[in-house]
Amino acid sequence: MPAPMKDRDNVPVSIHEEMIARHYARDPDTREVVGDPTIGIMHDAMQAARIATEKAKRIAAAVMANEMVTVPARHREVKDKGWRAVEPGLRQLDAARAAAVKEIDRLEALTSAPPRPTTPVDLMLASEVRARIASMTDKQRAAALAAAVADDTVVAAVLNAPAMLSGITAEAMEMLRHRWRSERHGPDVDRMQRLGRAVEDIDRAGQLVVRFYTGLSSSEIVERAEASERAVADALRA
């Protein structure tokens, strides 16, 4: 049977806005925090989740100390009121996570490849580039793709068409994309990584909020008392 939370138990340190604040970028010269609206949303959500969890703890402590009602009634009240306290915070965490994932997806699409060729001349050149790469040996092709990172014309021709047209594997194409993205969009790559780590912190916090809330009361005590209550009601109707 899970024991009710004791007053000395604290809200987990991972449910804290500083867990998100650490993912802000810093100016390399001044070391000052660089604003980021998406991380700001996540920071505020984590703060809301912490405050909600602390409120649930206070509610639990007050209710469990009320000796005017039975122990099962206290657990049921903590279960109900505790959930009303933490649920808005959990919803805010979910919304912040969705905003971060959307931004990561946007950055991935933005940095996935150079712009597609559009003019007839550029389309013909891209076709010739793919044909030339496809005609190479594996060793020549690997060397050509390694050097291609510096040439957006070649990279665009390869990345904006199926891998088979260039005679490379899907894995080789993704390696080229990764190298090009890292060299041409370093700050965006860094931001995507920081946002990804912040999403992990949001996910962990959400799980901890639920676990902490669950530990505030005993479902077993509530269920046993409710079963007894139903048994009495059934007996009276008989």
Short mmCIF file of C-alpha atoms in Angstrom, two decimals, residues 1-9 57 60-61 64 71 74-75 78-79 210-222 224:
data_model
loop_
_atom_site.label_atom_id
_atom_site.label_comp_id
_atom_site.label_asym_id
_atom_site.label_seq_id
_atom_site.Cartn_x
_atom_site.Cartn_y
_atom_site.Cartn_z
CA MET A 1 0.00 0.00 0.00
CA PRO A 2 1.53 3.37 -0.97
CA ALA A 3 2.05 5.53 2.08
CA PRO A 4 0.77 9.09 2.08
CA MET A 5 3.42 11.73 1.51
CA LYS A 6 5.10 13.04 4.63
CA ASP A 7 5.65 16.73 5.27
CA ARG A 8 9.40 16.30 4.87
CA ASP A 9 9.01 15.01 1.32
CA LYS A 57 1.53 19.10 -1.53
CA ALA A 60 -2.42 17.09 0.97
CA ALA A 61 -0.74 18.19 4.19
CA MET A 64 -4.38 14.70 5.99
CA VAL A 71 -8.79 8.46 6.91
CA ARG A 74 -9.00 12.32 3.62
CA HIS A 75 -7.32 10.20 0.94
CA VAL A 78 -6.49 14.58 -1.51
CA LYS A 79 -6.91 12.51 -4.66
CA VAL A 210 2.07 12.48 -11.93
CA ARG A 211 4.19 10.22 -9.72
CA PHE A 212 4.33 12.85 -6.97
CA TYR A 213 0.58 13.45 -7.13
CA THR A 214 -0.09 9.70 -7.00
CA GLY A 215 2.03 9.44 -3.87
CA LEU A 216 -0.02 12.04 -2.02
CA SER A 217 -2.80 9.55 -1.29
CA SER A 218 -3.50 5.85 -1.33
CA SER A 219 -5.83 4.61 -4.05
CA GLU A 220 -6.03 1.30 -2.21
CA ILE A 221 -7.46 2.93 0.90
CA VAL A 222 -9.99 4.87 -1.19
CA ARG A 224 -11.45 -0.34 -0.10
#
